[in-house]
Amino acid sequence: MAKSFEVQGIIHSIEETKTFGNNGFTKREFVVKLSGEGENADYPNYVALELIKDKCALMDQYQIGDEVNVHFNLGGRLWNAPGKPERCFTSLQAWRVERLGASAGQFGGGQQFGSAPAPSQAFDNFDDDVPF
């Protein structure tokens, strides 16, 4: 099972969604310049993340320069080809993107895309009076 992480940063680039194979697998990559706690502006870190399938649309809400918090899973796999050395591929697969900073007001102050409301918010109007 992949482990989940999050990073804070500024969107540096967003690629178009690409389709692979006959089954229509989709993937979209984007790069974030890390800006969270502990980052040194003199030595910036750029991290490439990917979105797959229905999550590709998450980036439609953002543009270069937006400050975001990205939740992602860390995954990896080995690739073996006859006559070639074994290779290991690592992927940072994003599953939620949250807008941060001054631009958050455009979409309701830090609105999250790609996630369900927190349980406490989902049941605010719930009547717990049982009928029996």
Short mmCIF file of N, CA and C in Angstrom, two decimals:
data_model
loop_
_atom_site.label_atom_id
_atom_site.label_comp_id
_atom_site.label_asym_id
_atom_site.label_seq_id
_atom_site.Cartn_x
_atom_site.Cartn_y
_atom_site.Cartn_z
N MET A 1 0.84 -1.18 0.00
CA MET A 1 0.00 0.00 0.00
C MET A 1 0.89 1.24 0.00
N ALA A 2 0.51 2.23 -0.78
CA ALA A 2 1.28 3.47 -0.87
C ALA A 2 1.01 4.33 0.37
N LYS A 3 2.01 5.08 0.77
CA LYS A 3 1.88 5.97 1.91
C LYS A 3 1.46 7.36 1.44
N SER A 4 0.67 8.06 2.24
CA SER A 4 0.14 9.36 1.87
C SER A 4 0.96 10.50 2.50
N PHE A 5 1.20 11.55 1.71
CA PHE A 5 1.96 12.71 2.13
C PHE A 5 1.27 13.97 1.64
N GLU A 6 1.80 15.13 2.04
CA GLU A 6 1.32 16.39 1.47
C GLU A 6 2.47 17.38 1.40
N VAL A 7 2.39 18.29 0.41
CA VAL A 7 3.38 19.34 0.23
C VAL A 7 2.67 20.66 -0.05
N GLN A 8 3.34 21.74 0.28
CA GLN A 8 2.83 23.08 0.00
C GLN A 8 3.76 23.71 -1.01
N GLY A 9 3.18 24.40 -2.00
CA GLY A 9 4.03 25.03 -2.98
C GLY A 9 3.27 25.88 -3.96
N ILE A 10 4.00 26.41 -4.94
CA ILE A 10 3.45 27.27 -5.97
C ILE A 10 3.51 26.50 -7.29
N ILE A 11 2.39 26.48 -8.01
CA ILE A 11 2.34 25.74 -9.27
C ILE A 11 3.29 26.38 -10.27
N HIS A 12 4.22 25.57 -10.76
CA HIS A 12 5.22 26.03 -11.73
C HIS A 12 4.78 25.73 -13.15
N SER A 13 4.17 24.55 -13.37
CA SER A 13 3.70 24.18 -14.70
C SER A 13 2.57 23.16 -14.59
N ILE A 14 1.72 23.16 -15.60
CA ILE A 14 0.61 22.21 -15.68
C ILE A 14 0.57 21.68 -17.11
N GLU A 15 0.68 20.37 -17.26
CA GLU A 15 0.60 19.77 -18.59
C GLU A 15 -0.85 19.44 -18.94
N GLU A 16 -1.09 19.23 -20.21
CA GLU A 16 -2.41 18.80 -20.67
C GLU A 16 -2.59 17.32 -20.29
N THR A 17 -3.83 16.90 -20.20
CA THR A 17 -4.14 15.49 -19.93
C THR A 17 -3.75 14.66 -21.15
N LYS A 18 -3.07 13.55 -20.91
CA LYS A 18 -2.65 12.64 -21.98
C LYS A 18 -3.36 11.31 -21.83
N THR A 19 -3.69 10.69 -22.95
CA THR A 19 -4.36 9.39 -22.96
C THR A 19 -3.38 8.34 -23.46
N PHE A 20 -3.36 7.18 -22.78
CA PHE A 20 -2.44 6.10 -23.12
C PHE A 20 -3.21 4.81 -23.37
N GLY A 21 -2.72 4.03 -24.33
CA GLY A 21 -3.27 2.70 -24.57
C GLY A 21 -4.66 2.68 -25.16
N ASN A 22 -5.15 1.47 -25.40
CA ASN A 22 -6.46 1.28 -26.01
C ASN A 22 -7.61 1.43 -25.02
N ASN A 23 -7.31 1.35 -23.73
CA ASN A 23 -8.39 1.42 -22.74
C ASN A 23 -8.67 2.84 -22.26
N GLY A 24 -7.95 3.85 -22.79
CA GLY A 24 -8.23 5.24 -22.46
C GLY A 24 -7.69 5.70 -21.12
N PHE A 25 -6.62 5.09 -20.62
CA PHE A 25 -5.99 5.52 -19.36
C PHE A 25 -5.51 6.96 -19.52
N THR A 26 -5.86 7.84 -18.58
CA THR A 26 -5.46 9.24 -18.65
C THR A 26 -4.54 9.61 -17.50
N LYS A 27 -3.65 10.56 -17.80
CA LYS A 27 -2.65 11.01 -16.83
C LYS A 27 -2.34 12.48 -17.11
N ARG A 28 -2.18 13.25 -16.03
CA ARG A 28 -1.84 14.67 -16.16
C ARG A 28 -0.75 14.98 -15.15
N GLU A 29 0.32 15.62 -15.59
CA GLU A 29 1.42 15.96 -14.71
C GLU A 29 1.45 17.45 -14.45
N PHE A 30 1.93 17.82 -13.25
CA PHE A 30 2.14 19.21 -12.92
C PHE A 30 3.34 19.31 -11.98
N VAL A 31 3.97 20.49 -11.96
CA VAL A 31 5.17 20.71 -11.15
C VAL A 31 4.88 21.80 -10.14
N VAL A 32 5.30 21.55 -8.90
CA VAL A 32 5.12 22.50 -7.80
C VAL A 32 6.50 22.89 -7.27
N LYS A 33 6.70 24.19 -7.10
CA LYS A 33 7.91 24.69 -6.43
C LYS A 33 7.58 24.75 -4.95
N LEU A 34 8.24 23.93 -4.15
CA LEU A 34 7.91 23.82 -2.73
C LEU A 34 8.14 25.14 -2.01
N SER A 35 7.19 25.48 -1.11
CA SER A 35 7.28 26.75 -0.40
C SER A 35 6.92 26.60 1.07
N GLY A 36 6.76 25.41 1.54
CA GLY A 36 6.34 25.18 2.92
C GLY A 36 7.46 25.41 3.92
N GLU A 37 7.16 25.10 5.16
CA GLU A 37 8.10 25.26 6.26
C GLU A 37 9.37 24.46 5.98
N GLY A 38 10.51 25.11 6.24
CA GLY A 38 11.79 24.43 6.06
C GLY A 38 12.37 24.57 4.66
N GLU A 39 11.65 25.16 3.72
CA GLU A 39 12.18 25.33 2.37
C GLU A 39 13.09 26.55 2.32
N ASN A 40 14.22 26.43 1.62
CA ASN A 40 15.18 27.51 1.46
C ASN A 40 15.00 28.12 0.08
N ALA A 41 14.60 29.40 0.02
CA ALA A 41 14.34 30.08 -1.25
C ALA A 41 15.59 30.15 -2.13
N ASP A 42 16.77 30.09 -1.54
CA ASP A 42 18.01 30.12 -2.31
C ASP A 42 18.26 28.82 -3.07
N TYR A 43 17.67 27.74 -2.60
CA TYR A 43 17.83 26.42 -3.22
C TYR A 43 16.45 25.79 -3.39
N PRO A 44 15.66 26.28 -4.35
CA PRO A 44 14.28 25.81 -4.49
C PRO A 44 14.20 24.34 -4.92
N ASN A 45 13.16 23.68 -4.43
CA ASN A 45 12.86 22.30 -4.80
C ASN A 45 11.63 22.29 -5.70
N TYR A 46 11.76 21.66 -6.84
CA TYR A 46 10.65 21.49 -7.77
C TYR A 46 10.27 20.02 -7.78
N VAL A 47 8.99 19.74 -7.60
CA VAL A 47 8.52 18.37 -7.51
C VAL A 47 7.45 18.12 -8.58
N ALA A 48 7.64 17.06 -9.37
CA ALA A 48 6.66 16.67 -10.38
C ALA A 48 5.67 15.70 -9.75
N LEU A 49 4.38 16.01 -9.90
CA LEU A 49 3.32 15.15 -9.40
C LEU A 49 2.43 14.75 -10.56
N GLU A 50 1.65 13.70 -10.38
CA GLU A 50 0.76 13.26 -11.44
C GLU A 50 -0.65 13.03 -10.90
N LEU A 51 -1.60 13.22 -11.80
CA LEU A 51 -3.00 12.91 -11.53
C LEU A 51 -3.40 11.85 -12.54
N ILE A 52 -4.23 10.89 -12.13
CA ILE A 52 -4.67 9.86 -13.07
C ILE A 52 -6.19 9.78 -13.11
N LYS A 53 -6.67 9.28 -14.21
CA LYS A 53 -8.09 9.03 -14.47
C LYS A 53 -8.94 10.26 -14.17
N ASP A 54 -9.98 10.13 -13.35
CA ASP A 54 -10.91 11.23 -13.11
C ASP A 54 -10.28 12.38 -12.32
N LYS A 55 -9.13 12.17 -11.69
CA LYS A 55 -8.46 13.22 -10.93
C LYS A 55 -7.76 14.23 -11.84
N CYS A 56 -7.59 13.92 -13.12
CA CYS A 56 -6.94 14.84 -14.05
C CYS A 56 -7.63 16.19 -14.09
N ALA A 57 -8.93 16.21 -13.90
CA ALA A 57 -9.71 17.45 -13.96
C ALA A 57 -9.43 18.38 -12.78
N LEU A 58 -8.80 17.90 -11.72
CA LEU A 58 -8.50 18.76 -10.57
C LEU A 58 -7.69 19.99 -10.97
N MET A 59 -6.80 19.85 -11.93
CA MET A 59 -5.94 20.98 -12.32
C MET A 59 -6.66 22.02 -13.16
N ASP A 60 -7.88 21.72 -13.63
CA ASP A 60 -8.64 22.70 -14.41
C ASP A 60 -8.96 23.94 -13.59
N GLN A 61 -8.97 23.83 -12.27
CA GLN A 61 -9.32 24.93 -11.37
C GLN A 61 -8.13 25.83 -11.03
N TYR A 62 -6.95 25.48 -11.51
CA TYR A 62 -5.73 26.17 -11.09
C TYR A 62 -4.95 26.69 -12.29
N GLN A 63 -4.04 27.62 -11.98
CA GLN A 63 -3.15 28.13 -13.01
C GLN A 63 -1.76 28.33 -12.42
N ILE A 64 -0.80 28.53 -13.29
CA ILE A 64 0.59 28.75 -12.85
C ILE A 64 0.62 29.94 -11.91
N GLY A 65 1.34 29.77 -10.80
CA GLY A 65 1.47 30.83 -9.80
C GLY A 65 0.57 30.66 -8.60
N ASP A 66 -0.45 29.80 -8.70
CA ASP A 66 -1.33 29.55 -7.56
C ASP A 66 -0.58 28.80 -6.47
N GLU A 67 -0.81 29.20 -5.21
CA GLU A 67 -0.22 28.49 -4.09
C GLU A 67 -1.19 27.40 -3.65
N VAL A 68 -0.70 26.19 -3.50
CA VAL A 68 -1.56 25.04 -3.22
C VAL A 68 -0.94 24.14 -2.16
N ASN A 69 -1.80 23.33 -1.58
CA ASN A 69 -1.40 22.23 -0.72
C ASN A 69 -1.84 20.97 -1.46
N VAL A 70 -0.91 20.06 -1.73
CA VAL A 70 -1.21 18.86 -2.51
C VAL A 70 -1.05 17.63 -1.65
N HIS A 71 -2.09 16.80 -1.62
CA HIS A 71 -2.06 15.50 -0.93
C HIS A 71 -1.77 14.45 -2.00
N PHE A 72 -0.83 13.55 -1.70
CA PHE A 72 -0.45 12.56 -2.70
C PHE A 72 0.00 11.27 -2.04
N ASN A 73 0.00 10.22 -2.84
CA ASN A 73 0.51 8.92 -2.42
C ASN A 73 1.87 8.71 -3.07
N LEU A 74 2.77 8.13 -2.32
CA LEU A 74 4.10 7.79 -2.82
C LEU A 74 4.06 6.33 -3.25
N GLY A 75 4.41 6.09 -4.48
CA GLY A 75 4.39 4.73 -4.99
C GLY A 75 5.60 4.46 -5.87
N GLY A 76 5.84 3.20 -6.16
CA GLY A 76 6.96 2.85 -7.01
C GLY A 76 6.80 1.45 -7.58
N ARG A 77 7.52 1.20 -8.63
CA ARG A 77 7.47 -0.12 -9.26
C ARG A 77 8.79 -0.41 -9.97
N LEU A 78 9.07 -1.68 -10.14
CA LEU A 78 10.27 -2.11 -10.86
C LEU A 78 9.89 -2.44 -12.30
N TRP A 79 10.83 -2.20 -13.20
CA TRP A 79 10.63 -2.51 -14.60
C TRP A 79 11.82 -3.33 -15.07
N ASN A 80 11.51 -4.47 -15.67
CA ASN A 80 12.55 -5.36 -16.19
C ASN A 80 12.32 -5.56 -17.68
N ALA A 81 13.35 -5.34 -18.46
CA ALA A 81 13.29 -5.62 -19.89
C ALA A 81 14.44 -6.56 -20.22
N PRO A 82 14.19 -7.53 -21.07
CA PRO A 82 15.26 -8.47 -21.42
C PRO A 82 16.49 -7.74 -21.95
N GLY A 83 17.64 -8.09 -21.37
CA GLY A 83 18.90 -7.51 -21.82
C GLY A 83 19.18 -6.11 -21.29
N LYS A 84 18.32 -5.58 -20.44
CA LYS A 84 18.52 -4.24 -19.90
C LYS A 84 18.55 -4.31 -18.38
N PRO A 85 19.23 -3.35 -17.76
CA PRO A 85 19.27 -3.36 -16.28
C PRO A 85 17.88 -3.03 -15.70
N GLU A 86 17.64 -3.59 -14.53
CA GLU A 86 16.39 -3.31 -13.83
C GLU A 86 16.30 -1.83 -13.48
N ARG A 87 15.08 -1.25 -13.60
CA ARG A 87 14.87 0.16 -13.27
C ARG A 87 13.74 0.27 -12.26
N CYS A 88 13.84 1.28 -11.41
CA CYS A 88 12.80 1.56 -10.43
C CYS A 88 12.18 2.91 -10.76
N PHE A 89 10.85 2.95 -10.86
CA PHE A 89 10.13 4.18 -11.13
C PHE A 89 9.35 4.58 -9.89
N THR A 90 9.46 5.83 -9.52
CA THR A 90 8.75 6.37 -8.37
C THR A 90 7.69 7.34 -8.87
N SER A 91 6.49 7.29 -8.28
CA SER A 91 5.44 8.22 -8.68
C SER A 91 4.84 8.90 -7.46
N LEU A 92 4.54 10.18 -7.61
CA LEU A 92 3.85 10.97 -6.60
C LEU A 92 2.46 11.23 -7.18
N GLN A 93 1.51 10.42 -6.76
CA GLN A 93 0.18 10.45 -7.35
C GLN A 93 -0.76 11.29 -6.49
N ALA A 94 -1.07 12.50 -6.97
CA ALA A 94 -1.92 13.44 -6.25
C ALA A 94 -3.37 12.97 -6.25
N TRP A 95 -4.07 13.23 -5.14
CA TRP A 95 -5.49 12.87 -5.05
C TRP A 95 -6.34 13.99 -4.48
N ARG A 96 -5.70 15.05 -3.96
CA ARG A 96 -6.44 16.23 -3.51
C ARG A 96 -5.53 17.45 -3.64
N VAL A 97 -6.13 18.58 -4.09
CA VAL A 97 -5.41 19.83 -4.23
C VAL A 97 -6.25 20.91 -3.54
N GLU A 98 -5.60 21.69 -2.65
CA GLU A 98 -6.27 22.76 -1.93
C GLU A 98 -5.60 24.09 -2.26
N ARG A 99 -6.40 25.09 -2.53
CA ARG A 99 -5.88 26.42 -2.82
C ARG A 99 -5.48 27.11 -1.51
N LEU A 100 -4.32 27.77 -1.51
CA LEU A 100 -3.83 28.50 -0.34
C LEU A 100 -3.56 29.95 -0.72
N GLY A 101 -3.27 30.77 0.26
CA GLY A 101 -2.80 32.13 0.02
C GLY A 101 -3.87 33.09 -0.42
N ALA A 102 -3.45 34.23 -0.98
CA ALA A 102 -4.35 35.32 -1.37
C ALA A 102 -5.32 34.91 -2.46
N SER A 103 -4.94 33.98 -3.32
CA SER A 103 -5.83 33.56 -4.40
C SER A 103 -6.96 32.67 -3.92
N ALA A 104 -6.96 32.28 -2.64
CA ALA A 104 -8.00 31.40 -2.12
C ALA A 104 -9.37 32.03 -2.17
N GLY A 105 -9.46 33.34 -2.10
CA GLY A 105 -10.75 34.02 -2.10
C GLY A 105 -11.53 33.84 -3.39
N GLN A 106 -10.87 33.54 -4.49
CA GLN A 106 -11.54 33.37 -5.76
C GLN A 106 -12.53 32.21 -5.74
N PHE A 107 -12.26 31.21 -4.98
CA PHE A 107 -13.11 30.02 -4.95
C PHE A 107 -13.61 29.72 -3.56
N GLY A 108 -13.93 30.73 -2.77
CA GLY A 108 -14.53 30.51 -1.47
C GLY A 108 -13.55 30.23 -0.36
N GLY A 109 -12.35 30.75 -0.42
CA GLY A 109 -11.40 30.66 0.68
C GLY A 109 -10.87 29.28 0.96
N GLY A 110 -9.99 28.81 0.13
CA GLY A 110 -9.34 27.53 0.39
C GLY A 110 -10.20 26.33 0.07
N GLN A 111 -11.11 26.48 -0.85
CA GLN A 111 -12.00 25.37 -1.20
C GLN A 111 -11.18 24.20 -1.69
N GLN A 112 -11.61 23.01 -1.30
CA GLN A 112 -10.91 21.80 -1.69
C GLN A 112 -11.61 21.19 -2.90
N PHE A 113 -10.82 20.71 -3.85
CA PHE A 113 -11.36 20.01 -5.00
C PHE A 113 -10.89 18.58 -4.93
N GLY A 114 -11.78 17.65 -5.15
CA GLY A 114 -11.42 16.25 -5.15
C GLY A 114 -11.54 15.59 -3.80
N SER A 115 -12.30 16.19 -2.87
CA SER A 115 -12.47 15.55 -1.57
C SER A 115 -13.89 15.76 -1.08
N ALA A 116 -14.33 14.88 -0.23
CA ALA A 116 -15.65 15.00 0.37
C ALA A 116 -15.58 15.93 1.56
N PRO A 117 -16.72 16.52 1.97
CA PRO A 117 -16.69 17.39 3.14
C PRO A 117 -16.32 16.59 4.38
N ALA A 118 -15.76 17.28 5.36
CA ALA A 118 -15.42 16.64 6.62
C ALA A 118 -16.69 16.11 7.26
N PRO A 119 -16.62 14.99 8.00
CA PRO A 119 -17.83 14.41 8.59
C PRO A 119 -18.62 15.40 9.42
N SER A 120 -17.96 16.29 10.15
CA SER A 120 -18.69 17.25 10.98
C SER A 120 -19.49 18.21 10.12
N GLN A 121 -19.00 18.55 8.92
CA GLN A 121 -19.72 19.43 8.02
C GLN A 121 -20.85 18.70 7.31
N ALA A 122 -20.65 17.45 7.01
CA ALA A 122 -21.64 16.69 6.25
C ALA A 122 -22.92 16.47 7.03
N PHE A 123 -22.86 16.50 8.35
CA PHE A 123 -24.03 16.22 9.17
C PHE A 123 -24.51 17.42 9.97
N ASP A 124 -24.15 18.65 9.57
CA ASP A 124 -24.56 19.83 10.31
C ASP A 124 -26.08 19.97 10.39
N ASN A 125 -26.79 19.59 9.35
CA ASN A 125 -28.24 19.73 9.31
C ASN A 125 -28.96 18.43 9.62
N PHE A 126 -28.27 17.47 10.16
CA PHE A 126 -28.83 16.16 10.44
C PHE A 126 -29.66 16.21 11.71
N ASP A 127 -30.89 15.72 11.63
CA ASP A 127 -31.79 15.68 12.79
C ASP A 127 -31.61 14.32 13.46
N ASP A 128 -31.02 14.31 14.67
CA ASP A 128 -30.73 13.05 15.34
C ASP A 128 -31.87 12.58 16.22
N ASP A 129 -33.04 13.21 16.14
CA ASP A 129 -34.21 12.78 16.90
C ASP A 129 -34.78 11.54 16.23
N VAL A 130 -34.71 10.38 16.92
CA VAL A 130 -35.18 9.13 16.33
C VAL A 130 -36.71 9.06 16.35
N PRO A 131 -37.32 8.43 15.35
CA PRO A 131 -38.79 8.42 15.25
C PRO A 131 -39.45 7.37 16.16
N PHE A 132 -38.74 6.66 16.99
CA PHE A 132 -39.35 5.64 17.85
C PHE A 132 -38.94 5.77 19.28
#
